[in-house]
Amino acid sequence: TFCDTVSDSIQVNIIPSSTVDLANDTALCSGQSLVLDATVANATYSWQDSSTDSTFLVIQSGVYWVEVTTLCDTVSDTIQVNVLSAASVDLGNDTTLCPGQTLLLDATVQNGTYSWQNSTTDSTFTVSQSGLYWVEVINSCDTVLDSINVGYINPPVINLGNDTVLCPGQSLLLNATVPNATYAWQNGSTNATFLVTQNGSYSVNVISQCGVTSDTIQVNYAQ
């Protein structure tokens, strides 16, 4: 105006659109934790459990998400976190199988990779012959190894001998002994041997891991 000059000013700040990135889905090992950080300037926060801090501490498996609200907008992000147990594997005790039997070895662990003695990489292995079997199991938390020795056994062969004739006063010891077996003779006795002292038909069932094997002998006494 004629008398003076006046002025005024205003500061205008343009706030960029907010963004939040909780990172890619991930896995933790048991005992580990993960801090999710959603911090942006002049914002408020709402997590999946209604907590309102700018960060969130993850200690267990789950889906975690956050809404971040600023003057300009509301944005959100989600992350899947899996907490893994340390790898462990137990193929079992050394064992024996019968002909035709197989044994499934199972080394499955969460998010594991596998290397067997023959370089196959499945989580399981089917045993069909004698040998030493082992597997190395790897997940993001650990590397472990286990082995098992598997043998095959044949059913026992029982031979009480040929039918025979004894003289009066003689006896005949029938022997059906085989390792790790039980016995059932014609008269119900359960010893590995049977003493013959009279005419008759004598038989035994030998029960082992691989089944039942039998034999019979006829013994006569000369008149």
XYZ file of C-alpha atoms in Angstrom:
223
model
C 0.000 0.000 0.000
C 1.002 3.564 0.134
C 2.233 3.195 3.714
C 4.103 -0.167 3.816
C 4.797 -3.576 2.297
C 3.730 -6.855 3.958
C 4.339 -10.507 3.120
C 3.443 -13.993 4.289
C 4.669 -17.528 3.633
C 3.658 -21.115 4.196
C 5.793 -24.256 4.374
C 4.277 -27.155 2.493
C 5.745 -30.644 2.925
C 4.740 -33.334 0.482
C 4.729 -36.633 2.307
C 5.623 -39.573 0.062
C 3.298 -42.520 0.025
C 4.251 -44.924 2.770
C 5.466 -48.430 2.050
C 5.976 -51.454 4.283
C 7.916 -54.608 3.479
C 8.118 -57.400 6.035
C 10.362 -59.361 3.610
C 9.817 -62.741 1.989
C 8.249 -65.716 3.712
C 10.955 -67.423 5.723
C 11.857 -70.273 8.069
C 13.523 -70.125 11.472
C 15.170 -72.807 13.548
C 13.737 -73.720 16.924
C 14.959 -71.152 19.459
C 15.530 -68.419 16.886
C 13.454 -65.237 16.636
C 12.763 -62.635 13.968
C 12.063 -58.907 14.416
C 9.569 -57.578 11.883
C 10.133 -53.846 11.382
C 7.374 -51.724 9.823
C 8.748 -48.338 10.914
C 7.862 -45.305 8.790
C 7.762 -41.625 9.794
C 4.694 -40.313 11.602
C 2.752 -43.549 11.374
C 0.586 -45.740 13.530
C 0.602 -49.523 13.428
C -1.826 -52.391 13.837
C -0.453 -55.956 13.867
C -2.402 -59.202 13.526
C -2.669 -59.466 17.318
C -3.772 -55.792 17.640
C -0.420 -54.681 19.067
C 0.614 -51.188 17.981
C 4.406 -51.026 18.132
C 6.407 -50.376 14.987
C 8.119 -53.757 15.375
C 6.945 -57.265 16.177
C 8.977 -60.181 17.579
C 8.264 -63.570 15.961
C 9.080 -66.700 17.982
C 6.663 -69.274 16.515
C 5.205 -70.377 13.201
C 2.372 -68.308 11.796
C 1.108 -65.676 9.374
C 2.058 -62.154 10.480
C 0.718 -58.915 9.055
C 0.698 -55.208 9.795
C -1.313 -52.157 8.721
C 0.668 -48.919 8.667
C -1.361 -45.704 8.670
C 0.048 -42.268 7.872
C -1.554 -38.921 7.090
C -1.783 -39.931 3.451
C -2.709 -43.578 3.354
C -2.832 -47.027 4.914
C -0.626 -49.813 3.615
C -0.147 -53.388 4.728
C 2.096 -56.392 4.264
C 2.076 -60.069 5.284
C 4.754 -62.679 5.936
C 4.578 -66.441 6.595
C 7.114 -67.684 9.142
C 7.755 -71.374 9.803
C 9.735 -72.451 12.860
C 11.587 -75.673 12.059
C 12.770 -78.327 14.458
C 16.378 -79.401 14.201
C 16.795 -82.318 11.819
C 16.745 -85.755 13.448
C 16.737 -89.216 11.936
C 16.429 -92.724 13.384
C 16.521 -95.624 10.938
C 15.977 -98.088 13.771
C 18.089 -100.871 15.223
C 20.120 -103.269 13.108
C 17.794 -106.041 11.996
C 17.394 -109.254 10.043
C 14.755 -110.070 7.454
C 13.472 -113.241 5.851
C 13.690 -113.948 2.103
C 11.179 -111.844 0.169
C 10.706 -109.296 2.933
C 11.532 -105.601 2.495
C 12.132 -102.792 4.961
C 11.095 -99.162 4.370
C 13.603 -96.723 5.873
C 11.978 -93.321 6.470
C 14.151 -90.252 7.137
C 11.476 -87.589 6.507
C 11.942 -84.243 8.280
C 10.365 -80.848 7.664
C 12.025 -79.057 4.728
C 14.734 -81.693 4.554
C 17.035 -82.865 1.779
C 18.437 -86.389 1.734
C 21.472 -88.291 0.543
C 21.451 -92.101 0.887
C 24.412 -94.476 0.602
C 23.704 -94.948 -3.126
C 23.264 -91.181 -3.742
C 19.470 -91.317 -4.097
C 17.682 -88.282 -2.679
C 14.175 -89.435 -1.704
C 13.066 -89.166 1.924
C 12.593 -92.963 2.068
C 14.579 -95.994 0.950
C 13.352 -99.577 0.474
C 15.760 -102.308 1.569
C 15.553 -105.592 -0.338
C 18.994 -107.104 0.263
C 21.627 -107.373 2.972
C 23.871 -104.381 3.552
C 24.764 -101.266 5.500
C 22.349 -98.425 4.788
C 22.844 -94.797 5.789
C 21.363 -91.384 5.125
C 22.480 -87.793 5.590
C 19.576 -85.442 6.344
C 19.940 -81.684 5.932
C 17.539 -78.870 6.732
C 18.231 -75.210 7.393
C 18.806 -75.976 11.065
C 21.067 -79.018 11.093
C 22.802 -81.898 9.325
C 22.432 -85.380 10.846
C 23.421 -88.917 9.861
C 22.158 -92.366 10.789
C 22.858 -95.901 9.613
C 21.402 -99.388 9.936
C 22.786 -102.824 9.138
C 20.226 -105.161 7.551
C 20.840 -108.880 7.111
C 18.792 -111.622 5.491
C 18.414 -115.095 7.000
C 17.105 -118.271 5.455
C 14.473 -120.426 7.171
C 16.162 -123.217 9.142
C 16.619 -126.609 7.523
C 15.396 -129.432 9.790
C 16.522 -132.997 9.142
C 15.711 -135.683 11.701
C 17.316 -138.288 9.470
C 15.985 -141.208 7.469
C 13.401 -143.604 8.828
C 15.328 -146.195 10.817
C 15.234 -149.472 12.744
C 16.779 -149.866 16.200
C 17.670 -152.913 18.199
C 15.981 -153.580 21.537
C 17.538 -151.422 24.260
C 18.874 -148.809 21.850
C 17.774 -145.177 21.830
C 17.968 -142.392 19.252
C 18.482 -138.718 20.038
C 16.620 -136.499 17.555
C 18.186 -133.036 17.343
C 16.316 -130.096 15.780
C 18.517 -127.342 17.215
C 18.731 -124.086 15.220
C 19.530 -120.557 16.475
C 16.739 -118.395 17.869
C 13.958 -120.956 17.474
C 11.264 -122.656 19.524
C 10.143 -126.267 19.161
C 6.963 -128.323 19.249
C 7.305 -132.124 19.116
C 4.526 -134.612 18.423
C 3.865 -135.059 22.141
C 3.875 -131.333 22.949
C 7.388 -131.187 24.396
C 9.376 -128.040 23.586
C 13.038 -129.000 23.923
C 15.402 -128.772 20.964
C 16.021 -132.541 21.222
C 13.880 -135.633 21.704
C 15.005 -139.077 22.929
C 13.361 -142.022 21.115
C 13.022 -145.252 23.081
C 10.075 -146.948 21.372
C 8.396 -147.481 18.031
C 6.624 -144.536 16.551
C 6.395 -141.617 14.185
C 8.251 -138.576 15.533
C 7.816 -135.050 14.234
C 8.846 -131.541 15.162
C 7.781 -128.028 14.207
C 10.620 -125.502 14.452
C 9.361 -121.937 14.768
C 11.792 -119.168 13.823
C 11.608 -115.565 12.646
C 11.000 -116.756 9.116
C 8.186 -119.180 9.805
C 7.637 -122.843 10.687
C 9.774 -125.691 9.366
C 8.854 -129.350 10.018
C 10.274 -132.812 9.666
C 9.146 -136.345 10.544
C 10.935 -139.654 11.112
C 9.584 -143.178 11.560
C 11.475 -145.269 14.115
C 10.836 -149.011 14.492
C 12.386 -151.517 16.862
C 13.502 -154.912 15.569
C 11.704 -157.870 17.090
